[in-house]
Amino acid sequence: MNQSSIQVLVESLEKKSRLLEDIMRENDTQEDILKQEELDLDALNASTDKIGSLTEALEKLDDGFEAVYDRTREELIANKAAYRGEIARMQKLIGEITDKVVRINAARMRNKLRADQQFKKSREQIGRASSKMKVSKNYYNSMNNLHYVSPQFYDSKK
């Protein structure tokens, strides 16, 4: 095994760490959007799409890392002493990545709760508007019938 395979593993973990930081920033953006009084669905959709593309890139990176690691795993295990520095660097990066994933999951759960609250509020507003329209329609119909006077005298003996 050569040094470039180990370097690829380290660089892959560093890229993963950067992608996770981008996802964390986008989660913060979503949190700001969801905290607003009036929900901006376009901004929320754009943010969700961006997180989706970052997640896809992350999955590709993971697949590449797995492929390289599977090829180099036995060499790394057999020659731990020779790759001590790289292994330590990878362990440190994996610890950072794990911490970021935990923070991302917590932020996603908070954002999900905020989104549920925003959607519930929107449904309630729609329900109130619907009820107001129904009351208005009933009022209009009853006022239209107020001026209609049914015939008072009608001969029904024909």
mmCIF file of C-alpha atoms in Angstrom:
data_model
loop_
_atom_site.group_PDB
_atom_site.id
_atom_site.type_symbol
_atom_site.label_atom_id
_atom_site.label_comp_id
_atom_site.label_asym_id
_atom_site.label_seq_id
_atom_site.Cartn_x
_atom_site.Cartn_y
_atom_site.Cartn_z
ATOM 1 C CA MET A 1 0.000 0.000 0.000
ATOM 2 C CA ASN A 2 1.250 3.439 -0.711
ATOM 3 C CA GLN A 3 0.983 6.691 1.151
ATOM 4 C CA SER A 4 -1.529 8.097 -1.352
ATOM 5 C CA SER A 5 -4.260 5.639 -0.278
ATOM 6 C CA ILE A 6 -3.858 6.730 3.340
ATOM 7 C CA GLN A 7 -3.875 10.359 2.236
ATOM 8 C CA VAL A 8 -7.086 9.738 0.279
ATOM 9 C CA LEU A 9 -8.721 8.388 3.437
ATOM 10 C CA VAL A 10 -7.631 11.407 5.476
ATOM 11 C CA GLU A 11 -8.743 13.867 2.777
ATOM 12 C CA SER A 12 -12.069 12.076 2.481
ATOM 13 C CA LEU A 13 -12.677 12.484 6.214
ATOM 14 C CA GLU A 14 -11.685 16.158 6.033
ATOM 15 C CA LYS A 15 -14.132 16.735 3.150
ATOM 16 C CA LYS A 16 -16.832 14.947 5.107
ATOM 17 C CA SER A 17 -16.179 17.217 8.058
ATOM 18 C CA ARG A 18 -16.511 20.304 5.829
ATOM 19 C CA LEU A 19 -19.746 19.003 4.302
ATOM 20 C CA LEU A 20 -21.165 18.406 7.775
ATOM 21 C CA GLU A 21 -20.264 21.999 8.713
ATOM 22 C CA ASP A 22 -22.172 23.191 5.620
ATOM 23 C CA ILE A 23 -25.168 21.107 6.687
ATOM 24 C CA MET A 24 -24.942 22.598 10.190
ATOM 25 C CA ARG A 25 -24.997 26.121 8.730
ATOM 26 C CA GLU A 26 -27.976 25.243 6.561
ATOM 27 C CA ASN A 27 -29.773 23.809 9.610
ATOM 28 C CA ASP A 28 -29.196 27.153 11.332
ATOM 29 C CA THR A 29 -30.678 28.897 8.292
ATOM 30 C CA GLN A 30 -33.724 26.652 8.469
ATOM 31 C CA GLU A 31 -34.060 27.398 12.165
ATOM 32 C CA ASP A 32 -34.089 31.131 11.414
ATOM 33 C CA ILE A 33 -36.719 30.613 8.705
ATOM 34 C CA LEU A 34 -38.907 28.568 11.032
ATOM 35 C CA LYS A 35 -38.616 31.112 13.863
ATOM 36 C CA GLN A 36 -40.154 33.856 11.725
ATOM 37 C CA GLU A 37 -43.750 34.814 12.397
ATOM 38 C CA GLU A 38 -44.711 34.383 8.735
ATOM 39 C CA LEU A 39 -43.343 31.161 7.244
ATOM 40 C CA ASP A 40 -41.415 31.647 3.978
ATOM 41 C CA LEU A 41 -42.057 28.370 2.168
ATOM 42 C CA ASP A 42 -39.825 29.248 -0.788
ATOM 43 C CA ALA A 43 -36.827 29.850 1.446
ATOM 44 C CA LEU A 44 -37.600 26.686 3.421
ATOM 45 C CA ASN A 45 -37.810 24.627 0.219
ATOM 46 C CA ALA A 46 -34.539 26.091 -1.081
ATOM 47 C CA SER A 47 -32.829 25.295 2.207
ATOM 48 C CA THR A 48 -34.206 21.756 2.219
ATOM 49 C CA ASP A 49 -33.020 21.240 -1.361
ATOM 50 C CA LYS A 50 -29.553 22.474 -0.441
ATOM 51 C CA ILE A 51 -29.383 20.073 2.508
ATOM 52 C CA GLY A 52 -30.521 17.290 0.177
ATOM 53 C CA SER A 53 -27.706 17.977 -2.287
ATOM 54 C CA LEU A 54 -25.163 18.172 0.537
ATOM 55 C CA THR A 55 -26.433 14.845 1.869
ATOM 56 C CA GLU A 56 -26.046 13.246 -1.561
ATOM 57 C CA ALA A 57 -22.470 14.493 -1.776
ATOM 58 C CA LEU A 58 -21.868 13.115 1.702
ATOM 59 C CA GLU A 59 -23.184 9.691 0.688
ATOM 60 C CA LYS A 60 -20.913 9.602 -2.376
ATOM 61 C CA LEU A 61 -17.974 10.543 -0.213
ATOM 62 C CA ASP A 62 -18.853 7.787 2.252
ATOM 63 C CA ASP A 63 -19.075 5.222 -0.541
ATOM 64 C CA GLY A 64 -15.640 6.266 -1.845
ATOM 65 C CA PHE A 65 -14.154 6.139 1.649
ATOM 66 C CA GLU A 66 -15.561 2.651 2.224
ATOM 67 C CA ALA A 67 -14.114 1.405 -1.077
ATOM 68 C CA VAL A 68 -10.631 2.743 -0.345
ATOM 69 C CA TYR A 69 -10.738 1.577 3.266
ATOM 70 C CA ASP A 70 -11.764 -1.950 2.247
ATOM 71 C CA ARG A 71 -8.697 -2.118 -0.022
ATOM 72 C CA THR A 72 -6.296 -0.761 2.595
ATOM 73 C CA ARG A 73 -7.718 -2.075 5.869
ATOM 74 C CA GLU A 74 -5.498 -5.146 6.160
ATOM 75 C CA GLU A 75 -2.349 -3.163 5.418
ATOM 76 C CA LEU A 76 -3.299 -0.565 8.020
ATOM 77 C CA ILE A 77 -3.950 -3.220 10.647
ATOM 78 C CA ALA A 78 -0.760 -5.117 9.843
ATOM 79 C CA ASN A 79 1.471 -2.002 9.906
ATOM 80 C CA LYS A 80 -0.095 0.126 12.629
ATOM 81 C CA ALA A 81 3.282 1.480 13.691
ATOM 82 C CA ALA A 82 4.152 2.713 10.203
ATOM 83 C CA TYR A 83 0.877 4.613 9.851
ATOM 84 C CA ARG A 84 0.504 5.750 13.458
ATOM 85 C CA GLY A 85 0.272 9.466 12.622
ATOM 86 C CA GLU A 86 -2.298 8.960 9.859
ATOM 87 C CA ILE A 87 -4.352 6.595 11.992
ATOM 88 C CA ALA A 88 -4.350 9.095 14.866
ATOM 89 C CA ARG A 89 -5.425 11.856 12.464
ATOM 90 C CA MET A 90 -8.251 9.677 11.097
ATOM 91 C CA GLN A 91 -9.407 8.782 14.620
ATOM 92 C CA LYS A 92 -9.501 12.451 15.549
ATOM 93 C CA LEU A 93 -11.466 13.309 12.388
ATOM 94 C CA ILE A 94 -13.913 10.456 13.000
ATOM 95 C CA GLY A 95 -14.505 11.758 16.531
ATOM 96 C CA GLU A 96 -15.184 15.263 15.186
ATOM 97 C CA ILE A 97 -17.483 13.865 12.508
ATOM 98 C CA THR A 98 -19.438 11.855 15.069
ATOM 99 C CA ASP A 99 -19.889 14.951 17.220
ATOM 100 C CA LYS A 100 -21.119 16.954 14.222
ATOM 101 C CA VAL A 101 -23.566 14.234 13.222
ATOM 102 C CA VAL A 102 -25.039 14.227 16.737
ATOM 103 C CA ARG A 103 -25.420 18.027 16.657
ATOM 104 C CA ILE A 104 -26.990 17.879 13.189
ATOM 105 C CA ASN A 105 -29.517 15.276 14.296
ATOM 106 C CA ALA A 106 -30.455 17.361 17.341
ATOM 107 C CA ALA A 107 -30.883 20.471 15.173
ATOM 108 C CA ARG A 108 -32.996 18.539 12.674
ATOM 109 C CA MET A 109 -35.297 17.347 15.451
ATOM 110 C CA ARG A 110 -35.686 20.908 16.766
ATOM 111 C CA ASN A 111 -36.398 22.151 13.244
ATOM 112 C CA LYS A 112 -38.945 19.396 12.713
ATOM 113 C CA LEU A 113 -40.797 20.446 15.863
ATOM 114 C CA ARG A 114 -40.732 24.097 14.761
ATOM 115 C CA ALA A 115 -41.983 23.145 11.301
ATOM 116 C CA ASP A 116 -44.821 21.126 12.817
ATOM 117 C CA GLN A 117 -45.790 24.130 14.956
ATOM 118 C CA GLN A 118 -45.670 26.468 11.943
ATOM 119 C CA PHE A 119 -47.796 24.099 9.847
ATOM 120 C CA LYS A 120 -50.290 23.667 12.686
ATOM 121 C CA LYS A 121 -50.547 27.449 12.992
ATOM 122 C CA SER A 122 -51.123 27.715 9.231
ATOM 123 C CA ARG A 123 -53.848 25.062 9.331
ATOM 124 C CA GLU A 124 -55.558 26.928 12.180
ATOM 125 C CA GLN A 125 -55.428 30.171 10.208
ATOM 126 C CA ILE A 126 -56.926 28.430 7.196
ATOM 127 C CA GLY A 127 -59.654 26.949 9.404
ATOM 128 C CA ARG A 128 -60.478 30.370 10.874
ATOM 129 C CA ALA A 129 -60.614 31.928 7.407
ATOM 130 C CA SER A 130 -62.877 29.127 6.208
ATOM 131 C CA SER A 131 -65.177 29.597 9.169
ATOM 132 C CA LYS A 132 -65.300 33.368 8.592
ATOM 133 C CA MET A 133 -66.196 32.787 4.954
ATOM 134 C CA LYS A 134 -68.988 30.405 5.991
ATOM 135 C CA VAL A 135 -70.407 32.944 8.479
ATOM 136 C CA SER A 136 -70.160 35.693 5.876
ATOM 137 C CA LYS A 137 -71.962 33.557 3.287
ATOM 138 C CA ASN A 138 -74.745 32.701 5.761
ATOM 139 C CA TYR A 139 -75.147 36.385 6.639
ATOM 140 C CA TYR A 140 -75.292 37.328 2.975
ATOM 141 C CA ASN A 141 -77.905 34.662 2.229
ATOM 142 C CA SER A 142 -80.050 35.604 5.217
ATOM 143 C CA MET A 143 -79.889 39.300 4.313
ATOM 144 C CA ASN A 144 -80.920 38.544 0.746
ATOM 145 C CA ASN A 145 -83.911 36.597 1.982
ATOM 146 C CA LEU A 146 -84.915 39.409 4.348
ATOM 147 C CA HIS A 147 -86.244 41.569 1.513
ATOM 148 C CA TYR A 148 -88.203 38.762 -0.038
ATOM 149 C CA VAL A 149 -91.774 38.708 1.171
ATOM 150 C CA SER A 150 -93.705 35.605 0.383
ATOM 151 C CA PRO A 151 -97.196 36.082 -0.967
ATOM 152 C CA GLN A 152 -99.595 36.846 1.828
ATOM 153 C CA PHE A 153 -102.763 35.919 0.109
ATOM 154 C CA TYR A 154 -102.760 32.952 -2.093
ATOM 155 C CA ASP A 155 -105.794 31.103 -3.279
ATOM 156 C CA SER A 156 -105.055 27.416 -3.062
ATOM 157 C CA LYS A 157 -108.558 26.204 -4.071
ATOM 158 C CA LYS A 158 -108.052 26.000 -7.807
#
